XYZ file of C-alpha atoms in Angstrom:
199
model
C -14.826 -16.226 -9.771
C -12.328 -13.769 -9.731
C -10.656 -12.875 -6.259
C -8.393 -9.598 -5.849
C -5.788 -8.905 -3.157
C -5.016 -5.143 -2.759
C -3.092 -3.074 -0.013
C 0.285 -0.685 0.198
C 3.151 -2.748 -0.507
C 3.972 -4.455 2.397
C 0.757 -5.629 3.736
C 0.746 -9.092 2.936
C -0.593 -9.923 -0.315
C 1.641 -12.055 -2.292
C 1.515 -14.435 1.195
C -2.082 -14.627 1.522
C -2.995 -15.328 -2.307
C -0.068 -18.281 -1.700
C -2.178 -19.252 1.276
C -4.966 -19.234 -0.651
C -3.902 -20.612 -3.374
C -2.715 -23.851 -1.688
C -6.244 -24.196 0.385
C -8.007 -24.446 -2.739
C -5.785 -26.373 -4.141
C -5.681 -29.241 -1.251
C -10.104 -28.710 -1.868
C -9.235 -29.958 -5.400
C -9.757 -26.633 -7.186
C -6.864 -25.210 -9.115
C -6.705 -21.316 -9.401
C -5.007 -19.608 -11.597
C -2.983 -17.021 -10.009
C -2.038 -13.737 -11.173
C 0.228 -10.605 -10.514
C 0.275 -6.941 -11.588
C 2.100 -5.778 -13.308
C 3.344 -9.093 -14.701
C 1.086 -12.522 -15.184
C 2.296 -12.540 -18.728
C 4.948 -12.403 -21.378
C 4.421 -8.841 -22.070
C 3.499 -7.611 -18.482
C 7.012 -9.036 -16.851
C 8.493 -6.906 -19.455
C 6.440 -3.775 -18.426
C 7.161 -5.007 -14.788
C 10.904 -4.554 -15.213
C 10.222 -1.416 -15.685
C 8.088 -0.133 -13.762
C 9.594 -1.369 -10.206
C 13.197 -0.543 -11.779
C 14.857 2.268 -9.310
C 16.824 3.379 -12.806
C 13.469 5.238 -13.956
C 13.024 7.234 -11.501
C 12.398 10.400 -13.358
C 8.755 8.502 -14.661
C 5.899 10.640 -15.328
C 2.632 9.699 -13.292
C 0.819 9.365 -16.380
C 3.552 7.251 -18.238
C 3.416 5.026 -15.293
C -0.207 4.482 -15.118
C -0.487 3.742 -18.785
C 2.251 0.781 -18.105
C 0.337 -0.518 -15.237
C -2.952 -0.426 -17.446
C -0.877 -1.639 -20.268
C 0.211 -4.858 -18.097
C -3.468 -5.431 -17.201
C -5.110 -5.319 -20.418
C -2.324 -8.124 -21.288
C -3.223 -9.983 -18.314
C -7.348 -9.895 -19.105
C -6.812 -11.108 -22.758
C -4.168 -13.278 -22.083
C -4.775 -14.919 -18.797
C -8.065 -13.717 -16.776
C -10.536 -13.870 -19.233
C -10.083 -17.621 -20.863
C -9.785 -18.951 -17.238
C -12.862 -17.299 -16.149
C -14.655 -18.378 -19.260
C -13.101 -21.974 -18.602
C -15.102 -21.953 -14.861
C -11.268 -21.774 -13.172
C -11.256 -19.474 -10.035
C -8.667 -16.440 -10.359
C -6.601 -14.988 -7.735
C -4.876 -11.800 -8.423
C -2.168 -10.067 -6.664
C -3.312 -6.551 -7.232
C -5.897 -5.291 -10.183
C -8.038 -1.578 -10.978
C -8.156 -0.292 -7.223
C -4.262 -0.591 -7.220
C -4.603 2.180 -10.260
C -6.844 4.620 -8.064
C -5.187 4.375 -5.284
C -1.736 4.696 -6.574
C -1.648 6.619 -8.991
C -4.671 8.675 -8.698
C -4.643 9.228 -4.627
C -0.824 8.627 -4.319
C 0.150 10.452 -7.664
C -3.139 13.080 -8.162
C -4.023 12.170 -11.466
C -7.899 12.637 -12.377
C -9.811 9.638 -10.430
C -12.143 9.565 -13.522
C -10.207 9.474 -15.980
C -8.430 6.650 -14.519
C -11.695 4.742 -14.266
C -12.154 5.759 -18.125
C -8.713 3.881 -19.189
C -9.274 1.364 -17.073
C -12.473 0.202 -18.526
C -10.292 0.029 -21.984
C -7.576 -2.323 -20.204
C -10.148 -4.567 -18.707
C -13.190 -4.526 -21.042
C -15.470 -3.865 -17.895
C -13.722 -6.994 -16.013
C -14.489 -6.770 -12.559
C -13.602 -8.893 -9.316
C -16.315 -10.436 -7.853
C -14.311 -9.872 -4.336
C -11.173 -7.700 -3.534
C -9.715 -8.211 0.053
C -7.871 -5.084 1.074
C -4.952 -5.799 3.364
C -4.701 -2.447 5.867
C -1.892 -1.968 7.273
C -0.043 1.628 8.619
C 2.146 2.937 6.003
C 5.476 3.019 8.394
C 5.013 -0.701 8.896
C 4.313 -1.682 5.639
C 7.663 0.030 4.267
C 9.497 -1.209 7.030
C 8.597 -4.664 5.779
C 8.830 -3.899 1.961
C 12.140 -2.521 2.804
C 13.367 -5.649 4.424
C 14.726 -7.557 1.263
C 16.186 -4.186 -0.924
C 13.173 -1.250 -2.378
C 12.311 -1.465 -5.793
C 11.185 1.857 -7.378
C 7.876 2.404 -5.521
C 9.165 1.504 -2.266
C 11.380 4.330 -2.534
C 8.645 6.367 -2.479
C 7.915 8.773 0.682
C 5.864 7.642 4.243
C 3.415 10.599 2.980
C 2.792 9.409 -0.520
C 1.812 5.262 1.166
C -0.567 7.471 3.420
C -2.333 8.933 0.609
C -2.367 5.410 -0.991
C -3.575 4.082 2.398
C -6.406 6.674 2.474
C -7.540 6.207 -1.140
C -7.596 2.373 -0.512
C -10.069 2.868 2.754
C -12.375 5.278 0.901
C -12.325 3.048 -2.100
C -13.156 0.249 0.052
C -16.229 2.414 1.541
C -17.186 3.422 -1.511
C -17.183 -0.068 -2.894
C -17.352 -2.913 -1.155
C -14.506 -3.937 -0.570
C -13.179 -6.597 2.640
C -10.854 -4.934 4.559
C -8.365 -7.314 6.598
C -6.129 -6.111 9.182
C -2.732 -6.851 7.981
C -0.853 -6.338 11.160
C -2.922 -9.337 12.176
C -0.589 -13.095 11.824
C -0.666 -13.989 8.267
C -2.324 -17.385 9.574
C -5.111 -15.677 10.850
C -5.809 -13.647 8.300
C -5.341 -16.600 5.748
C -8.140 -18.192 8.078
C -10.560 -15.278 7.234
C -9.689 -14.700 3.719
C -10.861 -19.287 3.139
C -13.649 -18.373 5.588
C -15.325 -15.920 3.023
C -14.087 -17.420 -0.063
C -15.363 -20.687 0.863
C -18.757 -19.448 1.392
C -18.914 -17.811 -2.014
C -17.655 -20.643 -4.266
């Protein structure tokens, strides 16, 4: 099973991935955990470019292609082999992030992004997507608490567009939307309930 956590920066995705991983391990299921960008040697090198504030001039198309390059490597090297071996895969971001951030946020063509994503993933899609929804102002307050990376330095209006994109995608594609303002433990209980019903 391939489970993806999505949401704007600061929504709590990484926390929920970690909590679900811990719960599954206690149940003798050792999931494979990946993050975007990253997850592989190539992906981590790409991550350093994408998140560094030193590259503020990065063009939206270049940004999208770098994210897709990291995803392509993660799918080939980590995700597909794990799924083929019968493992559960937990991902901190996947294809919906490209549509929300580079599509709705940056204004790139959604249909074109979907096509290029097919190249990166070979058509692989998650079995379950959790969208942690959070107002942009609160998300940025959380994200910037420890110092902001290149994307976390974006404007409130940018994050408002990204959030709206996520909500539209969720309605169209059946993501499970969870309230990111709730305490992490409460969100984690809901996540675990859904996952255990399906795994």
